[in-house]
Short mmCIF file of C-alpha atoms in Angstrom, two decimals:
data_model
loop_
_atom_site.label_atom_id
_atom_site.label_comp_id
_atom_site.label_asym_id
_atom_site.label_seq_id
_atom_site.Cartn_x
_atom_site.Cartn_y
_atom_site.Cartn_z
CA MET A 293 32.23 -32.20 -18.45
CA GLU A 294 33.99 -31.44 -21.73
CA HIS A 295 30.62 -30.31 -23.23
CA GLN A 296 30.09 -28.01 -20.24
CA HIS A 297 33.53 -26.47 -20.60
CA ARG A 298 33.12 -25.77 -24.33
CA SER A 299 29.75 -24.00 -23.83
CA GLN A 300 30.95 -21.91 -20.92
CA ALA A 301 34.02 -20.83 -22.85
CA ARG A 302 31.80 -19.71 -25.74
CA LEU A 303 29.37 -17.63 -23.66
CA SER A 304 31.32 -16.20 -20.75
CA PRO A 305 32.61 -13.93 -19.44
CA SER A 306 32.01 -11.59 -22.38
CA GLY A 307 28.39 -12.67 -23.09
CA ASP A 308 25.97 -9.77 -22.81
CA THR A 309 23.08 -10.23 -20.34
CA GLU A 310 20.48 -8.99 -22.81
CA ASP A 311 21.81 -11.37 -25.49
CA MET A 312 21.58 -14.24 -23.02
CA VAL A 313 17.96 -13.39 -22.23
CA MET A 314 17.13 -13.33 -25.95
CA LEU A 315 18.73 -16.76 -26.35
CA LEU A 316 17.02 -18.34 -23.37
CA ALA A 317 13.54 -16.79 -23.29
CA PRO A 318 11.93 -18.66 -26.24
CA ARG A 319 13.01 -22.03 -24.79
CA LEU A 320 11.87 -21.60 -21.18
CA ALA A 321 8.29 -22.82 -21.69
CA TYR A 322 9.63 -25.85 -23.60
CA PHE A 323 12.01 -26.59 -20.75
CA ALA A 324 9.24 -26.36 -18.14
CA GLY A 325 7.05 -28.73 -20.21
CA VAL A 326 9.80 -31.36 -20.55
CA ALA A 327 10.74 -31.00 -16.88
CA ARG A 328 7.12 -31.43 -15.82
CA THR A 329 6.54 -34.63 -17.84
CA GLU A 330 10.13 -35.96 -17.75
CA HIS A 331 9.37 -37.36 -21.21
CA VAL A 332 10.20 -35.61 -24.49
CA THR A 333 7.50 -37.31 -26.58
CA ARG A 334 4.75 -36.69 -24.06
CA ALA A 335 5.81 -33.05 -23.63
CA ALA A 336 5.83 -32.55 -27.40
CA GLN A 337 2.29 -33.93 -27.62
CA GLU A 338 1.03 -31.74 -24.78
CA MET A 339 2.59 -28.59 -26.23
CA GLN A 340 1.71 -29.55 -29.81
CA VAL A 341 5.21 -29.06 -31.19
CA PRO A 342 7.34 -31.57 -33.18
CA GLN A 343 9.42 -33.79 -30.93
CA SER A 344 12.53 -32.94 -32.96
CA THR A 345 11.95 -29.23 -32.33
CA LEU A 346 11.65 -29.84 -28.61
CA SER A 347 14.74 -32.03 -28.46
CA ARG A 348 16.83 -29.48 -30.35
CA ALA A 349 15.56 -26.67 -28.12
CA MET A 350 16.66 -28.53 -24.98
CA VAL A 351 20.11 -29.25 -26.41
CA ARG A 352 20.56 -25.61 -27.41
CA LEU A 353 19.35 -24.43 -24.01
CA GLU A 354 21.97 -26.55 -22.27
CA GLN A 355 24.62 -25.34 -24.70
CA ASP A 356 23.73 -21.71 -24.16
CA LEU A 357 23.75 -22.15 -20.38
CA GLY A 358 26.83 -24.33 -20.38
CA VAL A 359 25.10 -26.68 -17.90
CA ASP A 360 23.48 -30.15 -18.18
CA LEU A 361 19.85 -29.77 -17.13
CA PHE A 362 18.72 -33.34 -17.88
CA ALA A 363 20.00 -36.88 -17.45
CA ARG A 364 18.73 -38.82 -20.47
CA ARG A 365 17.58 -42.42 -20.98
CA GLY A 366 16.13 -42.60 -24.46
CA ARG A 367 13.09 -40.31 -24.58
CA THR A 368 12.80 -40.36 -20.80
CA VAL A 369 14.65 -37.60 -18.98
CA SER A 370 15.17 -36.59 -15.38
CA LEU A 371 16.32 -33.29 -13.98
CA THR A 372 19.87 -32.87 -12.76
CA PRO A 373 20.37 -30.85 -9.56
CA ALA A 374 21.19 -27.85 -11.78
CA GLY A 375 18.03 -28.51 -13.80
CA ARG A 376 15.91 -28.60 -10.65
CA THR A 377 17.35 -25.27 -9.46
CA PHE A 378 16.77 -23.75 -12.90
CA LEU A 379 13.20 -25.06 -13.02
CA GLY A 380 12.22 -23.20 -9.84
CA SER A 381 13.32 -19.89 -11.31
CA VAL A 382 11.79 -20.66 -14.72
CA GLU A 383 8.40 -21.49 -13.18
CA ARG A 384 8.43 -18.20 -11.25
CA ALA A 385 9.37 -16.29 -14.40
CA LEU A 386 6.64 -17.96 -16.47
CA ALA A 387 4.09 -17.31 -13.73
CA GLU A 388 5.06 -13.64 -13.72
CA ILE A 389 4.70 -13.47 -17.51
CA GLU A 390 1.27 -15.09 -17.25
CA ARG A 391 0.28 -12.64 -14.52
CA ALA A 392 1.43 -9.72 -16.67
CA ALA A 393 -0.52 -11.05 -19.67
CA ASP A 394 -3.64 -11.43 -17.53
CA GLU A 395 -3.20 -7.89 -16.22
CA VAL A 396 -2.90 -6.22 -19.63
CA ARG A 397 -5.83 -8.27 -20.95
CA ALA A 398 -7.89 -7.17 -17.95
CA ASP A 399 -6.90 -3.52 -18.47
CA ALA A 400 -8.04 -3.75 -22.10
CA ASP A 401 -11.37 -5.40 -21.32
CA PRO A 402 -14.19 -3.22 -22.72
CA ALA A 403 -16.35 -3.61 -19.62
CA THR A 404 -13.84 -3.75 -16.79
CA GLY A 405 -10.64 -2.28 -18.26
CA LYS A 406 -8.56 0.61 -16.97
CA VAL A 407 -7.97 4.19 -18.11
CA ALA A 408 -4.90 6.11 -16.93
CA PHE A 409 -6.19 9.69 -16.79
CA GLY A 410 -4.29 12.83 -15.87
CA PHE A 411 -5.78 16.22 -15.04
CA LEU A 412 -4.95 19.60 -13.56
CA HIS A 413 -5.24 20.13 -9.80
CA THR A 414 -7.94 22.74 -10.41
CA MET A 415 -10.04 20.12 -12.21
CA GLY A 416 -9.96 17.68 -9.28
CA ALA A 417 -12.47 19.11 -6.81
CA GLU A 418 -15.53 19.20 -9.04
CA THR A 419 -14.96 18.76 -12.80
CA VAL A 420 -13.28 15.35 -12.89
CA PRO A 421 -15.53 13.70 -10.26
CA GLY A 422 -18.55 14.90 -12.25
CA LEU A 423 -17.11 13.54 -15.50
CA LEU A 424 -16.34 10.14 -13.99
CA HIS A 425 -19.79 9.91 -12.44
CA ALA A 426 -21.44 10.64 -15.79
CA PHE A 427 -19.20 8.24 -17.71
CA ARG A 428 -19.71 5.37 -15.28
CA ALA A 429 -23.47 5.60 -15.69
CA ASP A 430 -22.94 3.66 -18.96
CA HIS A 431 -19.62 2.00 -18.05
CA PRO A 432 -20.03 1.13 -14.37
CA ARG A 433 -17.08 -1.27 -14.07
CA VAL A 434 -14.37 0.61 -15.97
CA ARG A 435 -11.50 1.40 -13.61
CA PHE A 436 -9.43 4.59 -13.50
CA SER A 437 -5.87 5.36 -12.49
CA LEU A 438 -6.01 9.09 -11.71
CA VAL A 439 -3.03 11.44 -11.74
CA GLN A 440 -3.22 15.11 -10.70
CA ASN A 441 -0.35 17.26 -11.94
CA TYR A 442 0.55 20.42 -13.79
CA GLY A 443 0.43 20.50 -17.57
CA GLU A 444 4.07 19.95 -18.55
CA ALA A 445 4.48 17.05 -16.13
CA MET A 446 1.36 15.36 -17.50
CA ILE A 447 2.60 15.73 -21.08
CA GLU A 448 5.87 14.08 -20.04
CA ARG A 449 3.95 11.15 -18.51
CA LEU A 450 1.79 10.94 -21.62
CA ARG A 451 4.93 10.64 -23.76
CA ALA A 452 6.37 8.04 -21.37
CA GLY A 453 3.27 5.87 -21.83
CA GLU A 454 2.15 6.31 -18.22
CA LEU A 455 -1.08 8.10 -19.15
CA ASP A 456 -3.69 7.37 -21.81
CA LEU A 457 -5.33 10.80 -21.77
CA CYS A 458 -4.88 14.09 -19.96
CA LEU A 459 -7.08 17.09 -19.33
CA THR A 460 -4.84 20.14 -19.47
CA SER A 461 -4.45 23.85 -20.15
CA PRO A 462 -3.23 25.47 -22.33
CA VAL A 463 -4.19 23.00 -25.06
CA PRO A 464 -0.80 21.60 -26.19
CA ASP A 465 0.46 22.03 -29.73
CA ALA A 466 3.13 19.42 -30.49
CA PRO A 467 3.70 17.14 -33.50
CA ASP A 468 3.66 13.95 -31.42
CA LEU A 469 0.38 14.79 -29.64
CA VAL A 470 -3.26 15.00 -30.63
CA ALA A 471 -5.15 17.67 -28.67
CA ARG A 472 -8.74 18.81 -28.80
CA ARG A 473 -10.19 21.94 -27.20
CA LEU A 474 -13.12 21.04 -24.95
CA ASP A 475 -14.09 24.18 -23.08
CA GLU A 476 -13.05 27.56 -21.76
CA GLN A 477 -12.79 28.78 -18.19
CA LYS A 478 -12.88 32.45 -17.24
CA LEU A 479 -10.21 33.69 -14.86
CA ARG A 480 -10.86 36.21 -12.12
CA LEU A 481 -8.68 38.62 -10.24
CA VAL A 482 -8.84 37.46 -6.62
CA VAL A 483 -8.15 40.14 -4.01
CA PRO A 484 -8.32 40.21 -0.18
CA ALA A 485 -11.72 41.12 1.27
CA ASP A 486 -10.29 44.36 2.75
CA HIS A 487 -8.41 45.33 -0.43
CA ARG A 488 -8.88 48.76 -2.03
CA LEU A 489 -10.43 47.05 -5.08
CA ALA A 490 -12.72 44.71 -3.12
CA SER A 491 -15.77 46.91 -3.60
CA ARG A 492 -15.51 46.57 -7.37
CA ARG A 493 -17.24 43.89 -9.44
CA ARG A 494 -15.24 44.40 -12.64
CA ILE A 495 -11.72 45.53 -13.31
CA ARG A 496 -9.27 46.08 -16.12
CA LEU A 497 -6.13 44.08 -15.35
CA ALA A 498 -3.97 47.17 -15.93
CA GLU A 499 -5.46 48.62 -12.74
CA ALA A 500 -3.58 45.90 -10.80
CA ALA A 501 -0.19 46.75 -12.29
CA ASP A 502 1.16 48.01 -8.94
CA GLU A 503 -0.13 45.03 -6.95
CA THR A 504 1.91 42.14 -5.58
CA PHE A 505 0.89 38.84 -7.16
CA VAL A 506 0.87 35.30 -5.86
CA THR A 507 1.12 32.75 -8.67
CA LEU A 508 1.79 29.16 -9.52
CA GLU A 509 5.38 28.12 -10.18
CA PRO A 510 6.96 28.41 -13.65
CA GLY A 511 6.02 25.39 -15.78
CA TYR A 512 2.37 25.53 -14.75
CA GLY A 513 -0.01 26.47 -17.55
CA LEU A 514 -1.86 28.97 -15.37
CA ARG A 515 1.42 30.72 -14.56
CA ARG A 516 2.17 31.13 -18.27
CA ILE A 517 -1.35 32.49 -18.87
CA THR A 518 -0.99 34.92 -15.94
CA ASP A 519 2.33 36.24 -17.26
CA ASP A 520 0.93 36.58 -20.79
CA LEU A 521 -2.23 38.42 -19.65
CA CYS A 522 -0.23 40.84 -17.51
CA MET A 523 2.14 41.53 -20.40
CA GLU A 524 -0.88 42.15 -22.64
CA ALA A 525 -2.17 44.59 -20.00
CA GLY A 526 1.15 46.44 -20.16
CA PHE A 527 3.07 45.27 -17.09
CA ARG A 528 5.20 42.48 -15.68
CA PRO A 529 3.65 41.08 -12.47
CA ARG A 530 5.64 41.56 -9.27
CA VAL A 531 5.53 38.06 -7.75
CA ALA A 532 5.91 37.60 -4.00
CA PHE A 533 4.89 33.94 -3.62
CA GLU A 534 4.86 30.95 -5.97
CA GLY A 535 2.85 27.82 -5.17
CA GLU A 536 1.70 24.52 -6.65
CA GLU A 537 -2.04 24.62 -6.05
CA ALA A 538 -4.71 27.22 -6.80
CA GLU A 539 -6.54 26.95 -3.48
CA THR A 540 -3.29 27.55 -1.61
CA LEU A 541 -2.94 30.76 -3.59
CA ARG A 542 -6.47 31.77 -2.53
CA GLY A 543 -5.40 31.27 1.06
CA LEU A 544 -2.40 33.53 0.51
CA VAL A 545 -4.67 36.17 -1.00
CA ALA A 546 -7.06 35.89 1.97
CA ALA A 547 -4.07 36.46 4.27
CA GLY A 548 -3.35 39.73 2.47
CA LEU A 549 -0.15 38.56 0.79
CA GLY A 550 -1.10 39.53 -2.76
CA VAL A 551 -3.62 39.17 -5.56
CA ALA A 552 -3.98 36.33 -8.06
CA LEU A 553 -5.52 35.41 -11.40
CA LEU A 554 -7.42 32.18 -10.76
CA PRO A 555 -10.25 30.05 -12.13
CA PRO A 556 -13.49 29.95 -10.09
CA PRO A 557 -13.30 27.92 -6.86
CA ALA A 558 -15.33 24.76 -6.32
CA VAL A 559 -16.81 26.42 -3.21
CA PRO A 560 -16.62 30.11 -2.22
CA ARG A 561 -13.60 31.02 -0.11
CA PRO A 562 -14.10 33.47 2.77
CA GLY A 563 -11.71 36.37 3.02
CA VAL A 564 -11.43 37.06 -0.71
CA VAL A 565 -13.38 38.87 -3.43
CA GLU A 566 -13.33 37.64 -7.02
CA LEU A 567 -13.46 40.32 -9.71
CA THR A 568 -14.42 39.88 -13.36
CA VAL A 569 -11.56 40.97 -15.62
CA THR A 570 -12.93 43.02 -18.52
CA ALA A 571 -9.64 43.59 -20.37
CA PRO A 572 -7.72 41.81 -21.65
CA ARG A 573 -10.00 38.83 -22.12
CA ALA A 574 -8.98 36.57 -19.21
CA ALA A 575 -9.73 32.91 -19.86
CA ARG A 576 -7.95 29.63 -20.29
CA GLU A 577 -8.76 26.87 -22.73
CA ILE A 578 -9.20 23.34 -21.37
CA GLY A 579 -8.43 20.46 -23.69
CA VAL A 580 -7.80 16.73 -23.82
CA ALA A 581 -4.55 15.34 -25.24
CA TRP A 582 -3.19 11.94 -26.15
CA LEU A 583 -0.14 10.50 -27.87
CA ASP A 584 -0.44 10.48 -31.67
CA GLY A 585 -0.49 6.97 -33.12
CA HIS A 586 -0.91 5.36 -29.71
CA PRO A 587 -3.50 2.55 -30.02
CA ASP A 588 -6.45 2.82 -27.65
CA THR A 589 -7.85 -0.05 -25.64
CA PRO A 590 -11.67 -0.24 -25.75
CA PRO A 591 -12.15 1.50 -22.35
CA VAL A 592 -9.75 4.32 -23.34
CA ALA A 593 -11.54 4.74 -26.68
CA ALA A 594 -14.90 4.89 -24.89
CA PHE A 595 -13.72 7.51 -22.39
CA LYS A 596 -12.07 9.58 -25.13
CA LYS A 597 -15.32 9.55 -27.11
CA PHE A 598 -17.20 10.60 -23.96
CA LEU A 599 -14.84 13.52 -23.29
CA LEU A 600 -15.11 14.75 -26.88
CA SER A 601 -18.91 14.58 -26.61
CA ARG A 602 -18.70 17.06 -23.71
CA ARG A 603 -17.11 19.77 -25.90
CA GLY A 604 -18.52 23.11 -24.77
CA ASN A 605 -20.15 21.47 -21.74
CA LEU A 606 -17.16 20.15 -19.83
CA LEU A 607 -17.12 22.47 -16.84
CA PRO A 608 -19.83 22.68 -14.19
CA ASP A 609 -22.03 25.76 -14.24
#
């Protein structure tokens, strides 16, 4: 009882939770081994550690907790009620650690591992499915966690370690990222089918200076490109609607609510006409980015190599 009181006085109430975890964590597997065998010598043999190391670890564990976990008779021990309660939680914690270790090993497996891959919404209908189909011809069991988002949000998730690679536009330029240009996608001026310009095949963007535009929200790469192209053409676009997805914008154009600068659709959309922009040069670069210095698992390295091999041939015809 005196031993208990001394330990509790040393650790509480000012002991920091994180410090306590650091003290306890290395000894939990030792505790579970001794509790399972109820014999220090046998546990030491099974875990291949010196008996003296194991004995000291159990004494320190009890001191750090301020609770007697074992009743001792020589080298034979039995759990106290507190020890039995603690063992249940320890076994669950160790099982969770083992599950986590199995999961990260499985994700890193060259044949069956996982790639966390982010890409733009406009890449999701045709480009990314085609890429995955081609990659899995040689890596049929590699798994993917797919995230569709706009460029800035994907870069944030890349930096947070939630993504391994992302397909984005514009190609980012930041000291903590590695980015490689893969391809280029022409943008078209999309107008309603009954629009005054609908009979044209080509147009200079300056000719749309008086039009109402529908665009993606600020923060989207395509919105930045739209603003920059319009400024280059000599005007600031008058924006009536802002959305989050290119095909929604096409629907707004078809409804006569404005015009838009958009990449080609996966399938033709009725109600709109898509005009080639002759000036300024209207295109967006598509690139792949990853965190600089971030080690790749074998499946991530394989998919990265595959994407880089598609340079200049990333987008469907």
